[in-house]
CSV table of C-alpha atoms (C1' of nucleotides) in Angstrom, one decimal:
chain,number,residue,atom,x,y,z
L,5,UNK,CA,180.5,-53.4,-25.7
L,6,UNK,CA,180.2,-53.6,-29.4
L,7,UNK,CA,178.1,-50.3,-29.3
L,8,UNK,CA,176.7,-49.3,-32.4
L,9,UNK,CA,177.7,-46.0,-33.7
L,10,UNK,CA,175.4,-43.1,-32.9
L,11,UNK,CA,174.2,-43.1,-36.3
L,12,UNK,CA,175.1,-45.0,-39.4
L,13,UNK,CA,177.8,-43.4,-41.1
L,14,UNK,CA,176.2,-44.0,-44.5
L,15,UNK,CA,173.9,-40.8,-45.4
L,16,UNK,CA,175.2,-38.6,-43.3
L,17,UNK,CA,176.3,-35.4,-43.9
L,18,UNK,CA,179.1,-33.9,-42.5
L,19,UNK,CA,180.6,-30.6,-42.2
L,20,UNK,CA,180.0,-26.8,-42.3
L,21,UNK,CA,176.2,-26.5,-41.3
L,22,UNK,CA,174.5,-24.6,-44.0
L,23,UNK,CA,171.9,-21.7,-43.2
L,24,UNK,CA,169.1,-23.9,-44.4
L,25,UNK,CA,170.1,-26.8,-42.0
L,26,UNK,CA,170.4,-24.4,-39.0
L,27,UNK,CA,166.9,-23.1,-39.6
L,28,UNK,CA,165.7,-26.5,-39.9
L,29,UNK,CA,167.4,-27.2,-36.5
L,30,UNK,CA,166.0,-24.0,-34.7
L,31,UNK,CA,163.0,-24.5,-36.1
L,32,UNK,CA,162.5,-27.7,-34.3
L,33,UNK,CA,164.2,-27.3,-30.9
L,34,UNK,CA,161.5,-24.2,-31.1
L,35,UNK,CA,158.8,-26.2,-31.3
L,36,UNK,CA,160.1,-29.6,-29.0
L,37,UNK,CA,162.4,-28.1,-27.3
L,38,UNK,CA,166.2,-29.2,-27.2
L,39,UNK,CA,166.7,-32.7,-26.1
L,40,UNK,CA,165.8,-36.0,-27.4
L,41,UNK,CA,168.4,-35.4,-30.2
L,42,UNK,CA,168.2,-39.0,-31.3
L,43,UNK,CA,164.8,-38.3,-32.9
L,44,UNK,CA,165.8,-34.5,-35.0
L,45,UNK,CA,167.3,-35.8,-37.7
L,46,UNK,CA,164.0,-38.2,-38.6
L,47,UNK,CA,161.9,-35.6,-37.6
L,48,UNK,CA,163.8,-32.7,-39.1
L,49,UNK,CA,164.9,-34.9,-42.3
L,50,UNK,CA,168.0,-33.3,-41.8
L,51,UNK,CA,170.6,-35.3,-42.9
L,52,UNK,CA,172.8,-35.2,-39.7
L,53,UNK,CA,173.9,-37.1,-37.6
L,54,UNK,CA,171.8,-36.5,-33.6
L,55,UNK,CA,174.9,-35.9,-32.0
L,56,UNK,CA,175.6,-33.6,-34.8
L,57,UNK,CA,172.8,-31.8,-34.3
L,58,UNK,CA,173.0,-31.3,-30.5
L,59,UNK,CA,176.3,-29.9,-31.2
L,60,UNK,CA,175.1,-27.6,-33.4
L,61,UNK,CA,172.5,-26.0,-31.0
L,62,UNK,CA,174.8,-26.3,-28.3
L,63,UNK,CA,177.6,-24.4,-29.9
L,64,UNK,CA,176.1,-22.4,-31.9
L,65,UNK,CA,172.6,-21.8,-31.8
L,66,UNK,CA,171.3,-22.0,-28.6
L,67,UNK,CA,170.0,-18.6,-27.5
L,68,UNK,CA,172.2,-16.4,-25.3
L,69,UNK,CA,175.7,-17.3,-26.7
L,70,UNK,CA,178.1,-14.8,-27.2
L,71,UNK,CA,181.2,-15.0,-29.4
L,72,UNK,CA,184.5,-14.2,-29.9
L,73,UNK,CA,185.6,-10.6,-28.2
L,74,UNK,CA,186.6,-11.8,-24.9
L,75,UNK,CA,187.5,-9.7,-22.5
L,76,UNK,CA,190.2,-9.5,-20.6
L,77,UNK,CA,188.0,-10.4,-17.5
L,78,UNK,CA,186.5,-13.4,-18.7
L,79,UNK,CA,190.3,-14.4,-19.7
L,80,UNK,CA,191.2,-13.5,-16.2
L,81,UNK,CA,188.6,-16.2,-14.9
L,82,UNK,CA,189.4,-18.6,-17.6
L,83,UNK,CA,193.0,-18.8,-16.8
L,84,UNK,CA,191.8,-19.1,-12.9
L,85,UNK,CA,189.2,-21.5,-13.5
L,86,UNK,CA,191.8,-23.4,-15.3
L,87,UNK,CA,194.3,-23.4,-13.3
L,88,UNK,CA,191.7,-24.5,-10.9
L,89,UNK,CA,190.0,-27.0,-12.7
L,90,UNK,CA,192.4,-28.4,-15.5
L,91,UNK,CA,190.4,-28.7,-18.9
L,92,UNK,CA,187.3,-29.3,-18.0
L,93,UNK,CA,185.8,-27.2,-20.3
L,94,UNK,CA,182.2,-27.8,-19.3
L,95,UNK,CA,182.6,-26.8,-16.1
L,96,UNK,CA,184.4,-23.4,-16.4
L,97,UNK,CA,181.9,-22.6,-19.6
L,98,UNK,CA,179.4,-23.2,-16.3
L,99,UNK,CA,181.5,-20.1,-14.9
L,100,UNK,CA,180.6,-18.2,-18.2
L,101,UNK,CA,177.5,-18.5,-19.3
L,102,UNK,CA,177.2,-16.6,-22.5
L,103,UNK,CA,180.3,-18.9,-23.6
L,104,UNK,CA,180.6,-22.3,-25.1
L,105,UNK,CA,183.1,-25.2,-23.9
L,106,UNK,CA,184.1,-25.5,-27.3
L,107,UNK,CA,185.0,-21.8,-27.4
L,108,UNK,CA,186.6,-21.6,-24.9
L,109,UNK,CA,188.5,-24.7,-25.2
L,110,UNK,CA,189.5,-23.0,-28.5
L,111,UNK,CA,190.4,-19.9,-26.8
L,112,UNK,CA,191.9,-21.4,-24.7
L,113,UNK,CA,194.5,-23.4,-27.0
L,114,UNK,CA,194.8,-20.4,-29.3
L,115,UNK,CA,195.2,-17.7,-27.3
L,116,UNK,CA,195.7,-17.8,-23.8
L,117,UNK,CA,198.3,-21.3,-23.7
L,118,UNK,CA,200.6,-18.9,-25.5
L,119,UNK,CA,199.5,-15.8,-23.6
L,120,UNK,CA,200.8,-17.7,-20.7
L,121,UNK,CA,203.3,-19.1,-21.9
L,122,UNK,CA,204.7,-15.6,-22.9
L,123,UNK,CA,204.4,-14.4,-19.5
L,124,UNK,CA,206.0,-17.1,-18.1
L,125,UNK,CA,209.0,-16.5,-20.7
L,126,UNK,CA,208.6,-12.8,-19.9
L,127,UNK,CA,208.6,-13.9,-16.3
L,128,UNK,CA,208.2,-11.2,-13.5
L,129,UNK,CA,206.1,-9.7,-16.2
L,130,UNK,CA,204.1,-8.1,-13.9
L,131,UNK,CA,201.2,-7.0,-15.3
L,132,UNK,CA,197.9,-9.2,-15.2
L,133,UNK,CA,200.3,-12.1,-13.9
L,134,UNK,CA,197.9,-12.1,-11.1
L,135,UNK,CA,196.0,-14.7,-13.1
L,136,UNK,CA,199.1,-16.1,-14.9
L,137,UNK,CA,200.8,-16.8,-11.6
L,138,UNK,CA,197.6,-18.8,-10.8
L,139,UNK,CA,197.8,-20.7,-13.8
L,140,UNK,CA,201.5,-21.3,-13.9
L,141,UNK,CA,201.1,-22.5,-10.2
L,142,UNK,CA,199.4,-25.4,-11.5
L,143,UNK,CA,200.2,-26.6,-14.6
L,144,UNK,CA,201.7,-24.3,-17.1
L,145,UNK,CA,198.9,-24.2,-19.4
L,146,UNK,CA,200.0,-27.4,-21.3
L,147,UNK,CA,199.0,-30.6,-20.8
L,148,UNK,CA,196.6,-28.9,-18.0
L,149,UNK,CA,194.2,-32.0,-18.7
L,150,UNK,CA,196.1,-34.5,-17.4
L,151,UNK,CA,195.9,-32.8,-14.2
L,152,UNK,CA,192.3,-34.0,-13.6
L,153,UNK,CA,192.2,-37.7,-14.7
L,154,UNK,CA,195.8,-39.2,-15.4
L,155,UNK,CA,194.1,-42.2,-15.4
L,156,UNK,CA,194.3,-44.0,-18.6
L,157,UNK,CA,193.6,-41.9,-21.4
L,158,UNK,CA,193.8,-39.0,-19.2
L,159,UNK,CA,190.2,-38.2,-20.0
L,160,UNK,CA,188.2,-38.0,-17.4
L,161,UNK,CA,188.4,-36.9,-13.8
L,162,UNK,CA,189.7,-39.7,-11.8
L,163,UNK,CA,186.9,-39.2,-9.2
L,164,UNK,CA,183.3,-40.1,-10.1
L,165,UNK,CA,181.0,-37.7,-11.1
L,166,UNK,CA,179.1,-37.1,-7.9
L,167,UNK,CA,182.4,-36.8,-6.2
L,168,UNK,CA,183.9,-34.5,-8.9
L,169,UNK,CA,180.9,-31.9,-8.4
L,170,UNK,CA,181.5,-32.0,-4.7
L,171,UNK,CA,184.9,-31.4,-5.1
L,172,UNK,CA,184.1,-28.4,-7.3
L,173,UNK,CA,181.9,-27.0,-4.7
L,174,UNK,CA,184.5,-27.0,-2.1
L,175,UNK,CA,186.7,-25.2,-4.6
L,176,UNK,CA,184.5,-23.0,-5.3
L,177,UNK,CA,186.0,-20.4,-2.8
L,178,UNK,CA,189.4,-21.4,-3.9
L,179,UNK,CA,188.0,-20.1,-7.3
L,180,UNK,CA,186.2,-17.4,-5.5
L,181,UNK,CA,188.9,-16.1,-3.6
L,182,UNK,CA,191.3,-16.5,-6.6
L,183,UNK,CA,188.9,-14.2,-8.8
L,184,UNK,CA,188.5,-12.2,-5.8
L,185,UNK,CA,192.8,-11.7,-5.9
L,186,UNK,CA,192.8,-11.4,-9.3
L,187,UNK,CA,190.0,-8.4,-9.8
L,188,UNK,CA,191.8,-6.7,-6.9
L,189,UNK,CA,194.6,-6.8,-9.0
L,190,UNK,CA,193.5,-4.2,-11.5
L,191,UNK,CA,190.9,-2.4,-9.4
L,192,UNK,CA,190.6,-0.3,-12.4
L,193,UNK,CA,189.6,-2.7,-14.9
L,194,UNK,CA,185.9,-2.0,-14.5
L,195,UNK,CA,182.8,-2.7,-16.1
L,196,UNK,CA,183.0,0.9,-17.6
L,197,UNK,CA,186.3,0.3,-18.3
L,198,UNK,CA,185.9,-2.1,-20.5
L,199,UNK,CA,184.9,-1.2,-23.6
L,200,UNK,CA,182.2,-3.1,-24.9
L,201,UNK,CA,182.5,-5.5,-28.2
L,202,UNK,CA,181.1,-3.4,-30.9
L,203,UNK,CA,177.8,-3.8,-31.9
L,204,UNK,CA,177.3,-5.6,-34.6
L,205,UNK,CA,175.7,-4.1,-37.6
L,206,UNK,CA,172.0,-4.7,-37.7
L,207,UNK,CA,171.5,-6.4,-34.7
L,208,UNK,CA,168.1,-5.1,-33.9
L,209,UNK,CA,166.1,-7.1,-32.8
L,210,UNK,CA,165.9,-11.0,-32.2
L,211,UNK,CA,164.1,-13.8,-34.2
L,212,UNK,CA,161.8,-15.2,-31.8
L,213,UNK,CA,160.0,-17.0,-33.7
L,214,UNK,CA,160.4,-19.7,-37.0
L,215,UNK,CA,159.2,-16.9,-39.0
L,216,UNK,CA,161.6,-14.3,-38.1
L,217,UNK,CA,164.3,-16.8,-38.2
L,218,UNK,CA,163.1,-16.9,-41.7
L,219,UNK,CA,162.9,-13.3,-43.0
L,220,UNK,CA,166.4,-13.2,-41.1
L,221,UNK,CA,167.9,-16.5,-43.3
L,222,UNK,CA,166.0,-14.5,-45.9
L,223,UNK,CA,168.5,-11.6,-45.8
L,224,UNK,CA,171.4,-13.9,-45.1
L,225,UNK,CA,170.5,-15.9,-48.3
L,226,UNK,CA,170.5,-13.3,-50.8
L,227,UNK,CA,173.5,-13.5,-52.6
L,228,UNK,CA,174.2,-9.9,-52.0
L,229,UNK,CA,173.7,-10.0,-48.4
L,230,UNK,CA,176.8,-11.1,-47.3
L,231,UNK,CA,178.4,-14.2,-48.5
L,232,UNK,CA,175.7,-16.2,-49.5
L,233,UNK,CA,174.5,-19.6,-48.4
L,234,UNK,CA,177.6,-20.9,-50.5
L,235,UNK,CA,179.7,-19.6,-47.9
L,236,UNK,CA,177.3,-21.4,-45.4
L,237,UNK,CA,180.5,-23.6,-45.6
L,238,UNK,CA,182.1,-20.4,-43.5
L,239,UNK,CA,179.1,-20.3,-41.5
L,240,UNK,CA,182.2,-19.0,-39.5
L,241,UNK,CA,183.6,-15.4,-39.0
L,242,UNK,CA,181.6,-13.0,-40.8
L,243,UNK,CA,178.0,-15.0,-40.3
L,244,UNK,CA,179.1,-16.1,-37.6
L,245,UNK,CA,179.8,-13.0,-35.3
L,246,UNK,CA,176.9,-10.6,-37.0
L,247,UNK,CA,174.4,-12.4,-38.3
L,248,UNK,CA,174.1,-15.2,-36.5
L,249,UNK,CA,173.4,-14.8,-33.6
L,250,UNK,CA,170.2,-12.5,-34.5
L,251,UNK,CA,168.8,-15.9,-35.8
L,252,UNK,CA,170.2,-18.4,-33.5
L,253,UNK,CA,170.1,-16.9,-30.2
L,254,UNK,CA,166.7,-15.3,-30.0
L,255,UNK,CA,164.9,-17.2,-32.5
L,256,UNK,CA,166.1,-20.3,-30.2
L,257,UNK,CA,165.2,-18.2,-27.0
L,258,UNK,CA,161.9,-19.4,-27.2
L,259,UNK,CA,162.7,-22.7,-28.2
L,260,UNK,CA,163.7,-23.3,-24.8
L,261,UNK,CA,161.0,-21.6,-23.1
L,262,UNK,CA,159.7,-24.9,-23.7
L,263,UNK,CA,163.0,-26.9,-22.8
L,264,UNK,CA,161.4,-29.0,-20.3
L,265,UNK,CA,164.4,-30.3,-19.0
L,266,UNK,CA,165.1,-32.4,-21.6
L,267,UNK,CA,168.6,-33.4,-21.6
L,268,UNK,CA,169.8,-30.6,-19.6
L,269,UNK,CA,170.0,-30.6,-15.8
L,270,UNK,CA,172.4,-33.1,-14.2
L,271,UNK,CA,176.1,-31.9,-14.0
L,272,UNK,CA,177.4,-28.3,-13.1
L,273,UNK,CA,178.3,-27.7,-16.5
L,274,UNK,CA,174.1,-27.7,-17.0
L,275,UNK,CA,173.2,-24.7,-19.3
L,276,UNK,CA,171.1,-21.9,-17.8
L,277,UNK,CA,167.2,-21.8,-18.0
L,278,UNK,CA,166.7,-19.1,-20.9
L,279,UNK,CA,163.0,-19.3,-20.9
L,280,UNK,CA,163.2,-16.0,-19.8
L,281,UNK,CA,165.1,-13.9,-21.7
L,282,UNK,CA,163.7,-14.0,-24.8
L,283,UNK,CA,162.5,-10.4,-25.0
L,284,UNK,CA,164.8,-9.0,-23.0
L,285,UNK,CA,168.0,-9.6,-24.5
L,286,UNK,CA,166.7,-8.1,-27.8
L,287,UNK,CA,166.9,-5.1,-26.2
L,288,UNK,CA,170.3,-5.8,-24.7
L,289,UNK,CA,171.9,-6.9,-27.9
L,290,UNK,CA,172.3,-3.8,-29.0
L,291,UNK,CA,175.3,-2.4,-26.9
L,292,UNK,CA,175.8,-4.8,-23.9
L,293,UNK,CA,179.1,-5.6,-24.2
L,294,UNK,CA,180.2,-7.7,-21.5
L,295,UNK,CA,179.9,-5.2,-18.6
L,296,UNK,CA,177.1,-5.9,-16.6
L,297,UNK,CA,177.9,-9.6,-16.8
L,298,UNK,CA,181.1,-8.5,-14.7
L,299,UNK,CA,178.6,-6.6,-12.4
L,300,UNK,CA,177.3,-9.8,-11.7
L,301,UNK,CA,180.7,-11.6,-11.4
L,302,UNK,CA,181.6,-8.7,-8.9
L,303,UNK,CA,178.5,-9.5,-7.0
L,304,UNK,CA,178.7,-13.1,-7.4
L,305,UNK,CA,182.3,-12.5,-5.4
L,306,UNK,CA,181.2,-10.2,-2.8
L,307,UNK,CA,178.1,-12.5,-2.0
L,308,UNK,CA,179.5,-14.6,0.4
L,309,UNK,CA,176.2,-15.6,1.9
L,310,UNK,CA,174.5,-17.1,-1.4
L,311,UNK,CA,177.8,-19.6,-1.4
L,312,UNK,CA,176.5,-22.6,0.1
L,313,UNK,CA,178.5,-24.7,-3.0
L,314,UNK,CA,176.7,-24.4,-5.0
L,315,UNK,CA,177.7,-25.5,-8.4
L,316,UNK,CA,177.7,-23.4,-11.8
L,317,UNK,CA,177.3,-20.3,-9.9
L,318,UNK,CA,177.1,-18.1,-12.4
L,319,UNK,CA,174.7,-20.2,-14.4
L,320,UNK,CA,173.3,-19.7,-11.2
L,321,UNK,CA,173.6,-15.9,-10.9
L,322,UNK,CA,173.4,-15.4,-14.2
L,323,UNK,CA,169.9,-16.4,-15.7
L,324,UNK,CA,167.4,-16.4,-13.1
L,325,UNK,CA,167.9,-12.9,-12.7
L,326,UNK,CA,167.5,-10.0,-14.8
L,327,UNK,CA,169.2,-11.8,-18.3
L,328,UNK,CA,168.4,-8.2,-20.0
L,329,UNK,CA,171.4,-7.2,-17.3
L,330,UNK,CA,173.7,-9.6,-18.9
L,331,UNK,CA,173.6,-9.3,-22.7
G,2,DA,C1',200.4,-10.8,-57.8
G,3,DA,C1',201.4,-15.2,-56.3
G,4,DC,C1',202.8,-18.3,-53.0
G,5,DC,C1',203.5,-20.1,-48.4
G,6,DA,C1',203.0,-20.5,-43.4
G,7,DA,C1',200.6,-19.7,-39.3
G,8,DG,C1',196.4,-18.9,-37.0
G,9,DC,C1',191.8,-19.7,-36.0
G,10,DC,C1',187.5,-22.0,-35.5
G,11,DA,C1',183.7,-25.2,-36.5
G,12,DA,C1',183.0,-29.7,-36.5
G,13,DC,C1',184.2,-34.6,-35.8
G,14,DC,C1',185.7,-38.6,-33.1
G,15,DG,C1',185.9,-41.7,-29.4
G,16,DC,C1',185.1,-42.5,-24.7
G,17,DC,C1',182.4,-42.3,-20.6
G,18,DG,C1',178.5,-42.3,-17.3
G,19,DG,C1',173.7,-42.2,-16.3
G,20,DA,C1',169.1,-43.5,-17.4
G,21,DG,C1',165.9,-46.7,-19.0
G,22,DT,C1',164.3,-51.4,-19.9
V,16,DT,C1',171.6,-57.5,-12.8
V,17,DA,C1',172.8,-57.0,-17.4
V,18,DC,C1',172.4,-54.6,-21.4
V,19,DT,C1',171.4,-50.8,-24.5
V,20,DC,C1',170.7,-46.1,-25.6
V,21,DC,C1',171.5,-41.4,-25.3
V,22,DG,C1',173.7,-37.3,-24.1
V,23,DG,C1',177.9,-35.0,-22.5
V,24,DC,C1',182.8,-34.2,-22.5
V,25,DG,C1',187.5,-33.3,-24.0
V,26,DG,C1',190.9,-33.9,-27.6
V,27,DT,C1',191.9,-33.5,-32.3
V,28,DT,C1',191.5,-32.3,-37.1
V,29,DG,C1',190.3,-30.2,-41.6
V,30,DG,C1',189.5,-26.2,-44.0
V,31,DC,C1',189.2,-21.4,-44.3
V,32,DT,C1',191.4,-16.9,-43.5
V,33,DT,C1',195.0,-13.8,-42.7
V,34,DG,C1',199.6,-12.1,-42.7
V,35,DG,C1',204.2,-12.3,-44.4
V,36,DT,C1',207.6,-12.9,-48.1
DNA sequence: AACCAAGCCAACCGCCGGAGT
DNA sequence: TACTCCGGCGGTTGGCTTGGT
């Protein structure tokens, strides 16, 4: 009713995050942790708007994010889990933890709707249709969201929140079982199979700290390293996939060693707890590739007893372990 | 070499539900 | 109980990049 906007439109600065901004960003979340948003742009001076900001971290720099390169295994259980799920992006991002709703809700649209699509046109293309047989069971890829809410704007899940996450447990061994079909498929397709992304140049070792986020901008600012903060504007591709995530993901990886909760923690699409992998997934960064993260999928599959419904299992799997496993 | 079209992705927008007062 | 605030979600868009002519 008559809700203000989240922040006044006047004085607010929109678009392409710039370098500067994102260290101003990290910088804080590392030292409050991420949450309160409301308050980061006052406190930060940064002229964004809070929801903005959350965004930002979210999608971008919040530690232990991996993009672009997926592999055909994560597509495999994106096409399930959608097929499954419909477009709730949050909740199959739950299912991936080094990936962001927003990428793959990107992916999703730009990729793998045509992939299937193909297929389907192809039809009795044999091949990985194990997971496009899933998918075209449902919904076709299109219009997949209208699966879940129909009501009204089609937005949201018909079904109230607490209901919606029970009904996602219970299909969690309909997703289980479907991943379970769709591995078996291509017994082959490995962990060492799969070849991991390459490694980006210079990824040593990860800012954990303000300062290293810093020296890192440091190099990213020069106008010879790279395309200087002018093409801050493209913080996207190049920055984006190399050096990036040096800055963003570790330097943030302590940030939310002190996340105490903050905003996360009520739905299944909650993000992990990182607060302990800072360390460890400098060390990982350099080759991980995806593979061990399919270990644990594998496991997660094969571990029938841990089941009990719970919800974002592999947030679940994932984190609390071993994180140097997974990156 | 220049232009155009398609693809891709980061970011924005609006809506909703939960928490707090 | 009613109201407001805040955070989260999914759909959509704008702008940059890439590929084709």
């Amino acid at each position: 009713m008559g809700r203000p906007p989240c922040c006044d439109k006047v004085g607010v600065k929109k678009g392409p995050w710039t370098p500067e901004e994102d260290l101003m960003l990290v910088s804080y979340v590392q030292e409050h942790g991420p949450g309160n948003w409301r308050a980061v742009p006052t406190n930060t001076g940064l002229m964004r708007c809070s929801k903005s900001c959350r965004l930002r971290w979210t999608n971008y720099l919040r530690p232990g994010i991996k993009r672009g390169n997926f592999t055909d295994q994560e597509e495999k259980l994106i096409i399930h889990l959608q097929a499954l799920l419909g477009n709730r992006w949050a909740a199959i991002a739950s299912y991936l933890p080094e990936r962001t709703d927003n990428d793959i809700k990107n992916y999703w649209n730009t990729h793998l709707k045509k992939k299937l699509k193909k297929m389907q046109a192809g039809e009795g293309g044999g091949g990985d249709d194990g997971a496009a047989g899933a998918a075209s069971g449902s919904d076709g890829g299109d219009a997949a969201g209208d699966r879940t809410g129909g009501a009204g704007a089609g937005k949201r899940p018909a079904v109230p929140k607490g209901q919606w996450e029970r009904r996602l447990q219970t299909d969690i061994h309909t997703a289980r079982q479907a991943l379970r079909d769709a591995l078996s498929l291509e017994p082959s397709v490995t962990p060492a199979k799969v070849a991991p992304p390459p490694t980006p140049p210079g990824s040593t070792t990860y800012a954990s700290s303000a300062e290293n986020i810093a020296r890192l901008l440091e190099g990213w600012l020069r106008p010879g390293g790279g395309k200087g903060p002018e093409a801050s504007g493209s913080t996207s591709t190049t920055a984006t996939t190399q050096q990036r995530p040096q800055c963003s993901g570790e330097g943030a990886a302590s940030a939310s060693a002190s996340h105490s909760g903050g905003a996360a923690g009520n739905t299944a699409a909650q993000t992990p707890d990182y607060s302990t992998e800072t360390s460890k997934m400098a060390g990982s960064a350099a080759g991980a590739g995806s593979a061990p993260a399919f270990s644990m999928l594998e496991s997660w599959l094969l571990d029938d007893g841990m089941g009990h419904g719970e919800v974002g299992l592999m947030a679940d799997v994932v984190p609390l372990g071993d994180p140097s496993e997974f990156f």
